Amino acid sequence: MQVLENISLKKYNSFGIEAFAACFSNFKTVDEARELIALNRTSNQKRETLILGGGSNILFTKNVDGLVLKNEITGIEKVEENDEHVYIKAGAGVNWHSLVLYCIENNFAGIENLSLIPGNVGASPMQNIGAYGVEIKDVFYQLEALHVEDGNLVTFNLADCAFGYRESIFKRRYKNQFIITSVTYKLNKKPFFNTSYGAIEQELEKMQVKELSIRAISDAVINIRSSKLPNPAEIGNAGSFFKNPEVPKDQFDNLKNAFPNLVGYVLENGHVKLAAGWLIEQCGPQDTVSWKGYRAGDAGCHAKQALVLVNYGNATGAEIYSLSSAIIQSVKEKFGVLLEREVNII
Ligand code: FAD
Ligand code: EPU
């Protein structure tokens, strides 16, 4: 548990952006984390702390003039069970997809639709990760987090987390105030299959699945994701760069009149969620028809998924950020809709 100085963060972020941390360390236990924050608190050069998981939802636009702490708390355990549910507690440093595979192996249902999302358990509540009709809030039981100021371990239950679409209290009011050390999920012993979203049904048919299972759903999700999302090991990216924007129904109706192919989904609150990928695809820089597939230097907009910005090699965080600003501006000009960045900008 050494504190290192001036460390490159390139291999610690899935965008593959070069940035340096003034100080860097990692921790494998809650006590080590507590020690590191206490050391920082009492130092006469107290530094801002940034917690890093898998670095798959971060864009570094500058060096970090503070202390980067990489969470490596591992371990998966069954803490409780009854006839219907099983409660699985995982260390914040456990790779998310390995937890999904562990649950599938043991027939614990609920997170199979969230297969292949990069990153670690500790970040799963940060933005209430979601895909293919399921969000963390649907299976969340509680989490433990260290308060950076006093080192106390605090338990947060579902109602405390203020989960929303790609939102939680840790992204807003408690930003940078807590280190999530473990998360407990409430999973189902009797699976409830969720195949209604997107292309899952079609993919299951293509796979010629005879009997539905959580493994089959996981495999279908993996196939769909692999067909359109760039693998960060090959092309730097952080998944969807923007959120899908919500607009009131009358704004949607007006837009739909003007743009009949507009893609939107009606929400329970009556608003409509627009497919930002479609909006981006319909706009472009002046001399190009569409942002989709656009490239300037090593910064680009993915050719198969316009919502994903990519680093082809040596783009800087500032270049990716500036591309995102140009996209926001052109979507605003054409549709009057303001896109919000989903990725955490540092
Ligand atoms: P990091 O990028 O390391 O951190 C993200 C944020 O959380 C940062 O602000 C960081 O400071 C904070 N943080 C991380 N760990 C902790 C902790 N233990 N305590 C306190 N704060 C912490 N997301 C989805 O929701 N759905 C998807 O379908 C999806 N698909 C993706 C596909 C690709 C190809 C990629 C690259 C990303 C995708 N993402 C998706 C985004 C990303 O995978 C998730 O946001 C993931 O949860 C990030 O985990 P991480 O460990 O890499 O977090
Ligand atoms: N679309 C286009 N062009 C594009 C991309 C999308 O027209 O280039 C339209 C299509 O009509 C498509 C629709 O948008 O049917 C939806 O696309 P997709 O199913 O790929 O999903 P998404 O809305 O672009 C969201 C999440 C993803 C998540 C998938 C599956 C957000 C911001 N993104 O993407 O999450 O995996 O749904 O549930 O909500 C992430 O957060 O990083 C992420 C990848």
Tab-separated table of C-alpha atoms and ligand atoms in Angstrom:
chain	number	residue	atom	x	y	z
A	1	MET	CA	0.000	0.000	0.000
A	2	GLN	CA	2.486	2.547	-1.213
A	3	VAL	CA	1.593	6.062	-2.325
A	4	LEU	CA	3.285	6.611	-5.675
A	5	GLU	CA	3.843	9.964	-7.363
A	6	ASN	CA	3.262	11.147	-10.924
A	7	ILE	CA	1.660	7.951	-12.221
A	8	SER	CA	0.276	7.534	-15.753
A	9	LEU	CA	-3.441	6.725	-15.755
A	10	LYS	CA	-3.499	5.563	-19.384
A	11	LYS	CA	-3.882	1.887	-18.532
A	12	TYR	CA	-6.455	2.679	-15.837
A	13	ASN	CA	-9.091	4.209	-18.133
A	14	SER	CA	-10.954	2.447	-20.939
A	15	PHE	CA	-10.692	5.542	-23.181
A	16	GLY	CA	-6.922	4.983	-23.080
A	17	ILE	CA	-6.310	8.691	-22.450
A	18	GLU	CA	-2.913	9.788	-21.175
A	19	ALA	CA	-3.168	11.730	-17.911
A	20	PHE	CA	-1.038	11.726	-14.774
A	21	ALA	CA	-2.044	11.418	-11.130
A	22	ALA	CA	0.009	13.517	-8.695
A	23	CYS	CA	-0.408	10.672	-6.151
A	24	PHE	CA	-1.702	7.141	-6.691
A	25	SER	CA	-2.348	4.144	-4.493
A	26	ASN	CA	-4.579	1.101	-4.280
A	27	PHE	CA	-6.314	-0.717	-1.440
A	28	LYS	CA	-7.479	-4.289	-0.997
A	29	THR	CA	-9.375	-3.967	2.299
A	30	VAL	CA	-11.602	-1.455	4.064
A	31	ASP	CA	-8.860	-0.904	6.656
A	32	GLU	CA	-6.292	-0.093	3.972
A	33	ALA	CA	-8.712	2.412	2.428
A	34	ARG	CA	-9.312	3.967	5.850
A	35	GLU	CA	-5.572	4.229	6.448
A	36	LEU	CA	-4.985	5.923	3.100
A	37	ILE	CA	-7.671	8.545	3.601
A	38	ALA	CA	-6.522	9.180	7.187
A	39	LEU	CA	-2.964	9.660	5.937
A	40	ASN	CA	-4.204	12.149	3.354
A	41	ARG	CA	-6.472	13.937	5.863
A	42	THR	CA	-3.663	14.534	8.325
A	43	SER	CA	-1.023	15.418	5.751
A	44	ASN	CA	-0.173	19.113	5.512
A	45	GLN	CA	-0.747	18.740	1.770
A	46	LYS	CA	-4.277	17.306	1.925
A	47	ARG	CA	-5.353	16.345	-1.597
A	48	GLU	CA	-8.678	15.851	-3.399
A	49	THR	CA	-9.414	12.125	-3.656
A	50	LEU	CA	-10.630	10.363	-6.796
A	51	ILE	CA	-11.800	6.761	-6.465
A	52	LEU	CA	-11.135	4.599	-9.458
A	53	GLY	CA	-12.750	1.284	-10.340
A	54	GLY	CA	-12.243	-0.088	-13.837
A	55	GLY	CA	-12.029	3.433	-15.325
A	56	SER	CA	-14.709	2.631	-17.908
A	57	ASN	CA	-16.907	5.649	-17.298
A	58	ILE	CA	-14.329	8.406	-17.005
A	59	LEU	CA	-12.808	10.934	-19.385
A	60	PHE	CA	-9.600	12.570	-18.198
A	61	THR	CA	-9.341	16.020	-19.774
A	62	LYS	CA	-6.400	17.020	-17.571
A	63	ASN	CA	-3.916	15.611	-15.095
A	64	VAL	CA	-5.268	14.811	-11.627
A	65	ASP	CA	-3.675	17.124	-9.132
A	66	GLY	CA	-4.797	14.924	-6.239
A	67	LEU	CA	-4.817	11.403	-4.868
A	68	VAL	CA	-6.189	8.624	-7.074
A	69	LEU	CA	-7.191	5.530	-5.078
A	70	LYS	CA	-7.835	2.352	-6.994
A	71	ASN	CA	-10.351	0.099	-5.314
A	72	GLU	CA	-9.284	-3.544	-5.341
A	73	ILE	CA	-11.476	-5.040	-2.612
A	74	THR	CA	-12.433	-8.495	-3.839
A	75	GLY	CA	-14.670	-11.323	-2.577
A	76	ILE	CA	-18.182	-12.589	-3.244
A	77	GLU	CA	-20.281	-14.131	-0.467
A	78	LYS	CA	-23.830	-15.292	0.138
A	79	VAL	CA	-24.981	-13.409	3.232
A	80	GLU	CA	-28.587	-14.563	3.527
A	81	GLU	CA	-31.256	-16.544	1.745
A	82	ASN	CA	-34.910	-17.497	1.994
A	83	ASP	CA	-37.265	-19.457	-0.277
A	84	GLU	CA	-37.377	-16.701	-2.878
A	85	HIS	CA	-34.240	-14.634	-2.602
A	86	VAL	CA	-30.535	-14.868	-2.109
A	87	TYR	CA	-28.466	-11.914	-0.897
A	88	ILE	CA	-25.046	-11.681	-2.515
A	89	LYS	CA	-22.431	-9.304	-1.145
A	90	ALA	CA	-19.532	-8.410	-3.422
A	91	GLY	CA	-16.387	-6.390	-2.795
A	92	ALA	CA	-16.337	-3.108	-4.695
A	93	GLY	CA	-13.263	-4.185	-6.661
A	94	VAL	CA	-14.887	-7.323	-8.093
A	95	ASN	CA	-15.158	-7.145	-11.874
A	96	TRP	CA	-18.846	-6.657	-12.719
A	97	HIS	CA	-19.083	-9.287	-15.442
A	98	SER	CA	-17.388	-11.921	-13.225
A	99	LEU	CA	-20.134	-11.305	-10.672
A	100	VAL	CA	-22.753	-11.791	-13.419
A	101	LEU	CA	-21.084	-15.067	-14.445
A	102	TYR	CA	-20.899	-16.226	-10.806
A	103	CYS	CA	-24.655	-15.594	-10.441
A	104	ILE	CA	-25.475	-17.418	-13.663
A	105	GLU	CA	-23.328	-20.369	-12.571
A	106	ASN	CA	-25.269	-20.536	-9.294
A	107	ASN	CA	-28.655	-19.875	-10.884
A	108	PHE	CA	-29.191	-16.574	-9.063
A	109	ALA	CA	-31.363	-14.499	-11.367
A	110	GLY	CA	-31.666	-10.748	-11.828
A	111	ILE	CA	-28.474	-9.395	-13.386
A	112	GLU	CA	-28.169	-11.539	-16.529
A	113	ASN	CA	-29.460	-8.640	-18.683
A	114	LEU	CA	-26.513	-6.598	-17.382
A	115	SER	CA	-23.936	-8.982	-18.849
A	116	LEU	CA	-20.678	-7.647	-20.246
A	117	ILE	CA	-20.925	-4.139	-18.798
A	118	PRO	CA	-17.299	-3.172	-18.140
A	119	GLY	CA	-16.095	-1.944	-14.765
A	120	ASN	CA	-16.396	-3.015	-11.162
A	121	VAL	CA	-19.087	-3.688	-8.572
A	122	GLY	CA	-18.287	-0.477	-6.650
A	123	ALA	CA	-19.313	1.739	-9.548
A	124	SER	CA	-22.534	-0.162	-10.296
A	125	PRO	CA	-24.640	2.005	-7.944
A	126	MET	CA	-22.810	5.224	-8.924
A	127	GLN	CA	-24.842	5.693	-12.084
A	128	ASN	CA	-27.359	2.889	-11.429
A	129	ILE	CA	-25.970	0.920	-14.371
A	130	GLY	CA	-28.582	-0.306	-16.780
A	131	ALA	CA	-29.058	-2.260	-19.969
A	132	TYR	CA	-31.706	-4.287	-21.772
A	133	GLY	CA	-34.574	-3.366	-19.466
A	134	VAL	CA	-32.827	-3.849	-16.096
A	135	GLU	CA	-31.125	-1.382	-13.750
A	136	ILE	CA	-29.147	-1.964	-10.564
A	137	LYS	CA	-31.956	-0.439	-8.516
A	138	ASP	CA	-34.090	-3.500	-9.437
A	139	VAL	CA	-31.768	-5.871	-7.539
A	140	PHE	CA	-30.057	-3.505	-5.104
A	141	TYR	CA	-30.281	-4.336	-1.397
A	142	GLN	CA	-27.641	-2.199	0.319
A	143	LEU	CA	-24.087	-0.942	0.135
A	144	GLU	CA	-21.332	0.011	2.530
A	145	ALA	CA	-19.240	3.093	1.998
A	146	LEU	CA	-16.428	4.843	3.849
A	147	HIS	CA	-16.934	8.490	4.558
A	148	VAL	CA	-13.829	10.229	3.225
A	149	GLU	CA	-13.909	12.950	5.896
A	150	ASP	CA	-14.147	10.788	9.044
A	151	GLY	CA	-13.411	7.192	7.926
A	152	ASN	CA	-16.763	5.890	9.228
A	153	LEU	CA	-18.337	2.947	7.431
A	154	VAL	CA	-21.925	3.865	6.513
A	155	THR	CA	-24.702	1.563	5.231
A	156	PHE	CA	-26.991	2.858	2.472
A	157	ASN	CA	-30.302	1.132	1.757
A	158	LEU	CA	-32.278	1.372	-1.476
A	159	ALA	CA	-34.250	4.473	-0.442
A	160	ASP	CA	-31.032	6.294	0.568
A	161	CYS	CA	-29.440	6.060	-2.864
A	162	ALA	CA	-31.879	8.236	-4.865
A	163	PHE	CA	-31.456	6.072	-7.933
A	164	GLY	CA	-32.671	7.408	-11.272
A	165	TYR	CA	-31.787	6.899	-14.898
A	166	ARG	CA	-27.954	6.881	-14.803
A	167	GLU	CA	-28.200	8.753	-11.479
A	168	SER	CA	-27.657	8.255	-7.765
A	169	ILE	CA	-26.942	10.314	-4.691
A	170	PHE	CA	-23.238	9.435	-5.093
A	171	LYS	CA	-23.113	11.256	-8.424
A	172	ARG	CA	-24.793	14.351	-6.961
A	173	ARG	CA	-25.061	15.332	-3.276
A	174	TYR	CA	-22.383	12.895	-2.066
A	175	LYS	CA	-20.043	13.269	-5.037
A	176	ASN	CA	-16.470	12.316	-3.999
A	177	GLN	CA	-17.571	12.020	-0.347
A	178	PHE	CA	-17.830	8.237	-0.067
A	179	ILE	CA	-15.759	5.244	-1.067
A	180	ILE	CA	-18.146	2.392	-1.835
A	181	THR	CA	-16.522	-0.734	-0.398
A	182	SER	CA	-19.161	-3.431	-0.973
A	183	VAL	CA	-22.585	-3.864	-2.553
A	184	THR	CA	-25.244	-6.430	-1.612
A	185	TYR	CA	-27.720	-7.516	-4.295
A	186	LYS	CA	-31.070	-9.249	-3.745
A	187	LEU	CA	-31.340	-11.900	-6.430
A	188	ASN	CA	-34.133	-14.295	-7.331
A	189	LYS	CA	-34.040	-18.043	-6.893
A	190	LYS	CA	-36.952	-18.405	-9.294
A	191	PRO	CA	-35.991	-16.484	-12.398
A	192	PHE	CA	-38.213	-13.829	-13.886
A	193	PHE	CA	-37.103	-13.638	-17.511
A	194	ASN	CA	-36.934	-10.174	-18.996
A	195	THR	CA	-36.717	-10.505	-22.771
A	196	SER	CA	-38.975	-7.666	-23.832
A	197	TYR	CA	-36.228	-5.130	-24.497
A	198	GLY	CA	-34.702	-4.399	-27.889
A	199	ALA	CA	-33.406	-7.275	-29.895
A	200	ILE	CA	-33.250	-9.967	-27.149
A	201	GLU	CA	-36.183	-12.014	-28.501
A	202	GLN	CA	-34.803	-11.889	-32.038
A	203	GLU	CA	-31.345	-12.888	-30.853
A	204	LEU	CA	-32.737	-15.818	-28.833
A	205	GLU	CA	-34.541	-17.005	-31.970
A	206	LYS	CA	-31.383	-16.655	-34.007
A	207	MET	CA	-29.532	-18.686	-31.373
A	208	GLN	CA	-32.295	-21.329	-31.644
A	209	VAL	CA	-32.769	-21.399	-27.885
A	210	LYS	CA	-35.274	-24.153	-27.029
A	211	GLU	CA	-35.576	-23.525	-23.301
A	212	LEU	CA	-35.242	-20.037	-21.859
A	213	SER	CA	-32.669	-19.647	-19.068
A	214	ILE	CA	-30.696	-16.855	-17.482
A	215	ARG	CA	-27.614	-18.172	-19.272
A	216	ALA	CA	-29.385	-17.963	-22.650
A	217	ILE	CA	-30.416	-14.367	-21.933
A	218	SER	CA	-26.874	-13.514	-20.890
A	219	ASP	CA	-25.498	-15.056	-24.089
A	220	ALA	CA	-28.045	-13.157	-26.191
A	221	VAL	CA	-27.130	-9.857	-24.501
A	222	ILE	CA	-23.422	-10.587	-24.990
A	223	ASN	CA	-24.001	-11.240	-28.715
A	224	ILE	CA	-26.001	-8.044	-29.217
A	225	ARG	CA	-23.523	-5.904	-27.300
A	226	SER	CA	-20.515	-7.381	-29.099
A	227	SER	CA	-22.110	-6.637	-32.470
A	228	LYS	CA	-22.365	-2.885	-31.929
A	229	LEU	CA	-20.291	-1.689	-28.991
A	230	PRO	CA	-16.550	-1.254	-29.504
A	231	ASN	CA	-14.354	-3.406	-27.258
A	232	PRO	CA	-12.251	-0.981	-25.169
A	233	ALA	CA	-9.307	-3.383	-25.460
A	234	GLU	CA	-9.317	-2.590	-29.199
A	235	ILE	CA	-10.742	0.956	-29.445
A	236	GLY	CA	-10.750	3.327	-26.473
A	237	ASN	CA	-14.236	4.320	-25.303
A	238	ALA	CA	-16.457	4.643	-22.232
A	239	GLY	CA	-19.732	3.284	-23.620
A	240	SER	CA	-22.556	5.775	-24.211
A	241	PHE	CA	-21.029	9.225	-23.940
A	242	PHE	CA	-24.435	10.929	-23.559
A	243	LYS	CA	-27.683	10.057	-21.806
A	244	ASN	CA	-30.839	9.451	-23.813
A	245	PRO	CA	-32.762	12.727	-23.253
A	246	GLU	CA	-36.305	12.846	-21.872
A	247	VAL	CA	-38.753	15.334	-23.385
A	248	PRO	CA	-42.402	16.162	-22.637
A	249	LYS	CA	-44.943	14.311	-24.830
A	250	ASP	CA	-46.033	17.448	-26.739
A	251	GLN	CA	-42.429	18.287	-27.624
A	252	PHE	CA	-42.041	14.707	-28.859
A	253	ASP	CA	-45.225	14.987	-30.966
A	254	ASN	CA	-43.986	18.202	-32.592
A	255	LEU	CA	-40.603	16.666	-33.316
A	256	LYS	CA	-42.223	13.516	-34.697
A	257	ASN	CA	-44.265	15.651	-37.118
A	258	ALA	CA	-41.110	17.287	-38.390
A	259	PHE	CA	-38.973	14.100	-38.279
A	260	PRO	CA	-41.242	11.049	-38.789
A	261	ASN	CA	-38.406	8.551	-38.207
A	262	LEU	CA	-37.582	9.970	-34.753
A	263	VAL	CA	-37.055	7.127	-32.232
A	264	GLY	CA	-38.645	7.512	-28.771
A	265	TYR	CA	-40.085	5.398	-25.945
A	266	VAL	CA	-42.973	6.584	-23.748
A	267	LEU	CA	-42.078	6.467	-20.043
A	268	GLU	CA	-44.318	5.795	-17.038
A	269	ASN	CA	-44.301	9.524	-16.198
A	270	GLY	CA	-45.742	10.327	-19.640
A	271	HIS	CA	-42.489	11.842	-20.935
A	272	VAL	CA	-40.712	10.343	-23.910
A	273	LYS	CA	-37.118	9.112	-23.898
A	274	LEU	CA	-35.443	9.874	-27.214
A	275	ALA	CA	-32.721	7.687	-28.714
A	276	ALA	CA	-29.747	10.051	-28.585
A	277	GLY	CA	-27.905	7.747	-31.019
A	278	TRP	CA	-30.568	8.509	-33.638
A	279	LEU	CA	-30.421	12.276	-33.011
A	280	ILE	CA	-26.621	12.274	-33.330
A	281	GLU	CA	-26.761	10.156	-36.475
A	282	GLN	CA	-29.031	12.729	-38.138
A	283	CYS	CA	-26.583	15.609	-37.537
A	284	GLY	CA	-23.013	16.205	-38.627
A	285	PRO	CA	-20.262	18.765	-39.001
A	286	GLN	CA	-20.730	21.172	-41.902
A	287	ASP	CA	-18.957	19.170	-44.609
A	288	THR	CA	-20.169	15.723	-43.486
A	289	VAL	CA	-23.649	14.212	-43.533
A	290	SER	CA	-23.482	12.481	-40.160
A	291	TRP	CA	-21.411	12.400	-36.986
A	292	LYS	CA	-21.735	8.624	-37.060
A	293	GLY	CA	-18.362	7.295	-38.227
A	294	TYR	CA	-16.844	10.815	-38.100
A	295	ARG	CA	-13.179	11.050	-37.175
A	296	ALA	CA	-10.925	14.031	-36.479
A	297	GLY	CA	-7.382	12.909	-35.720
A	298	ASP	CA	-7.804	10.082	-33.245
A	299	ALA	CA	-11.100	11.291	-31.770
A	300	GLY	CA	-14.255	9.931	-33.333
A	301	CYS	CA	-17.884	8.932	-33.188
A	302	HIS	CA	-18.292	5.161	-33.493
A	303	ALA	CA	-19.461	3.883	-36.897
A	304	LYS	CA	-21.883	1.321	-35.429
A	305	GLN	CA	-23.225	3.275	-32.426
A	306	ALA	CA	-23.328	7.074	-32.659
A	307	LEU	CA	-23.786	7.429	-28.891
A	308	VAL	CA	-20.263	6.126	-28.305
A	309	LEU	CA	-17.259	8.426	-28.735
A	310	VAL	CA	-13.951	6.710	-29.382
A	311	ASN	CA	-10.213	7.188	-29.115
A	312	TYR	CA	-8.475	5.531	-32.067
A	313	GLY	CA	-5.086	5.790	-30.341
A	314	ASN	CA	-3.637	9.050	-29.182
A	315	ALA	CA	-6.585	11.406	-28.825
A	316	THR	CA	-6.438	13.692	-25.820
A	317	GLY	CA	-9.305	13.978	-23.355
A	318	ALA	CA	-9.688	17.606	-24.452
A	319	GLU	CA	-10.159	16.500	-28.097
A	320	ILE	CA	-12.848	13.967	-27.142
A	321	TYR	CA	-14.522	16.588	-24.963
A	322	SER	CA	-14.443	19.165	-27.722
A	323	LEU	CA	-16.012	16.651	-30.163
A	324	SER	CA	-18.747	16.020	-27.589
A	325	SER	CA	-19.399	19.778	-27.369
A	326	ALA	CA	-19.709	20.060	-31.167
A	327	ILE	CA	-22.198	17.142	-31.163
A	328	ILE	CA	-24.253	18.713	-28.363
A	329	GLN	CA	-24.381	21.997	-30.289
A	330	SER	CA	-25.498	20.459	-33.578
A	331	VAL	CA	-28.204	18.300	-31.931
A	332	LYS	CA	-29.441	21.418	-30.118
A	333	GLU	CA	-29.531	23.396	-33.359
A	334	LYS	CA	-31.370	20.746	-35.376
A	335	PHE	CA	-33.790	19.328	-32.779
A	336	GLY	CA	-33.848	21.858	-29.932
A	337	VAL	CA	-32.871	19.023	-27.558
A	338	LEU	CA	-29.999	19.377	-25.091
A	339	LEU	CA	-27.844	16.259	-24.698
A	340	GLU	CA	-26.264	15.646	-21.323
A	341	ARG	CA	-22.941	13.837	-20.945
A	342	GLU	CA	-23.165	10.507	-19.157
A	343	VAL	CA	-19.436	9.930	-18.739
A	344	ASN	CA	-17.712	11.435	-15.672
A	345	ILE	CA	-15.515	14.294	-16.867
A	346	ILE	CA	-12.359	14.922	-14.871
B	1	FAD	P1	-15.009	4.053	-13.054
B	1	FAD	O1	-15.008	4.520	-14.463
B	1	FAD	O2	-13.718	3.683	-12.455
B	1	FAD	O3	-15.699	5.174	-12.152
B	1	FAD	C1	-16.916	5.773	-12.528
B	1	FAD	C2	-17.304	6.807	-11.469
B	1	FAD	O4	-17.588	6.164	-10.239
B	1	FAD	C3	-16.187	7.800	-11.151
B	1	FAD	O5	-16.788	9.034	-10.836
B	1	FAD	C4	-15.505	7.211	-9.938
B	1	FAD	O6	-14.874	8.182	-9.134
B	1	FAD	C5	-16.685	6.570	-9.210
B	1	FAD	N1	-16.362	5.355	-8.475
B	1	FAD	C6	-15.896	4.183	-8.998
B	1	FAD	N2	-15.775	3.262	-8.036
B	1	FAD	C7	-16.155	3.858	-6.872
B	1	FAD	C8	-16.241	3.419	-5.521
B	1	FAD	N3	-15.905	2.199	-5.164
B	1	FAD	N4	-16.661	4.312	-4.600
B	1	FAD	C9	-16.990	5.579	-4.948
B	1	FAD	N5	-16.925	6.051	-6.201
B	1	FAD	C10	-16.529	5.190	-7.147
B	1	FAD	N6	-22.927	1.601	-18.333
B	1	FAD	C11	-24.238	1.257	-18.193
B	1	FAD	O7	-24.904	1.696	-17.249
B	1	FAD	N7	-24.840	0.423	-19.094
B	1	FAD	C12	-24.183	-0.097	-20.150
B	1	FAD	O8	-24.757	-0.849	-20.928
B	1	FAD	C13	-22.807	0.242	-20.309
B	1	FAD	N8	-22.108	-0.237	-21.372
B	1	FAD	C14	-20.793	0.098	-21.525
B	1	FAD	C15	-20.085	-0.411	-22.626
B	1	FAD	C16	-18.751	-0.099	-22.802
B	1	FAD	C17	-18.017	-0.677	-23.990
B	1	FAD	C18	-18.092	0.739	-21.870
B	1	FAD	C19	-16.640	1.048	-22.028
B	1	FAD	C20	-18.786	1.263	-20.782
B	1	FAD	C21	-20.136	0.965	-20.607
B	1	FAD	N9	-20.889	1.480	-19.536
B	1	FAD	C22	-22.203	1.119	-19.370
B	1	FAD	C23	-20.262	2.408	-18.564
B	1	FAD	C24	-19.477	1.695	-17.444
B	1	FAD	O9	-19.220	0.371	-17.779
B	1	FAD	C25	-20.240	1.728	-16.125
B	1	FAD	O10	-20.538	3.061	-15.763
B	1	FAD	C26	-19.456	1.079	-14.994
B	1	FAD	O11	-20.261	0.954	-13.864
B	1	FAD	C27	-18.196	1.850	-14.631
B	1	FAD	O12	-17.466	1.067	-13.705
B	1	FAD	P2	-15.960	1.369	-13.380
B	1	FAD	O13	-15.557	0.490	-12.249
B	1	FAD	O14	-15.146	1.270	-14.615
B	1	FAD	O15	-16.068	2.871	-12.890
B	2	EPU	N1	-29.868	4.416	-32.761
B	2	EPU	C1	-29.626	4.984	-33.995
B	2	EPU	N2	-28.326	5.184	-34.356
B	2	EPU	C2	-27.283	4.829	-33.574
B	2	EPU	C3	-27.535	4.251	-32.323
B	2	EPU	C4	-28.849	4.059	-31.932
B	2	EPU	O1	-30.539	5.316	-34.728
B	2	EPU	O2	-26.143	5.038	-34.003
B	2	EPU	C5	-31.278	4.186	-32.361
B	2	EPU	C6	-31.861	2.908	-32.949
B	2	EPU	O3	-33.202	3.173	-33.287
B	2	EPU	C7	-31.834	1.952	-31.799
B	2	EPU	C8	-32.037	2.879	-30.604
B	2	EPU	O4	-31.360	4.072	-30.967
B	2	EPU	O5	-32.831	1.001	-31.894
B	2	EPU	C9	-31.495	2.341	-29.301
B	2	EPU	O6	-30.136	1.945	-29.489
B	2	EPU	P1	-29.442	0.865	-28.533
B	2	EPU	O7	-30.347	-0.294	-28.334
B	2	EPU	O8	-28.085	0.612	-29.065
B	2	EPU	O9	-29.384	1.561	-27.154
B	2	EPU	P2	-29.013	3.042	-26.707
B	2	EPU	O10	-30.262	3.741	-26.321
B	2	EPU	O11	-28.166	3.700	-27.737
B	2	EPU	C10	-28.817	2.441	-24.184
B	2	EPU	C11	-27.842	2.646	-23.087
B	2	EPU	C12	-26.721	1.617	-23.185
B	2	EPU	C13	-27.328	0.239	-23.045
B	2	EPU	C14	-28.335	0.042	-24.175
B	2	EPU	C15	-29.087	-1.269	-24.036
B	2	EPU	C16	-27.899	4.957	-22.448
B	2	EPU	C17	-27.221	6.270	-22.469
B	2	EPU	N3	-27.303	3.981	-23.114
B	2	EPU	O12	-28.146	2.728	-25.409
B	2	EPU	O13	-25.840	1.828	-22.088
B	2	EPU	O14	-26.339	-0.759	-23.105
B	2	EPU	O15	-29.319	1.104	-24.156
B	2	EPU	O16	-29.981	-1.175	-22.980
B	2	EPU	O17	-28.952	4.825	-21.829
B	2	EPU	C18	-23.867	3.016	-21.409
B	2	EPU	O18	-24.548	3.552	-20.541
B	2	EPU	O19	-22.633	3.231	-21.522
B	2	EPU	C19	-24.496	2.095	-22.351
B	2	EPU	C20	-23.827	1.508	-23.349
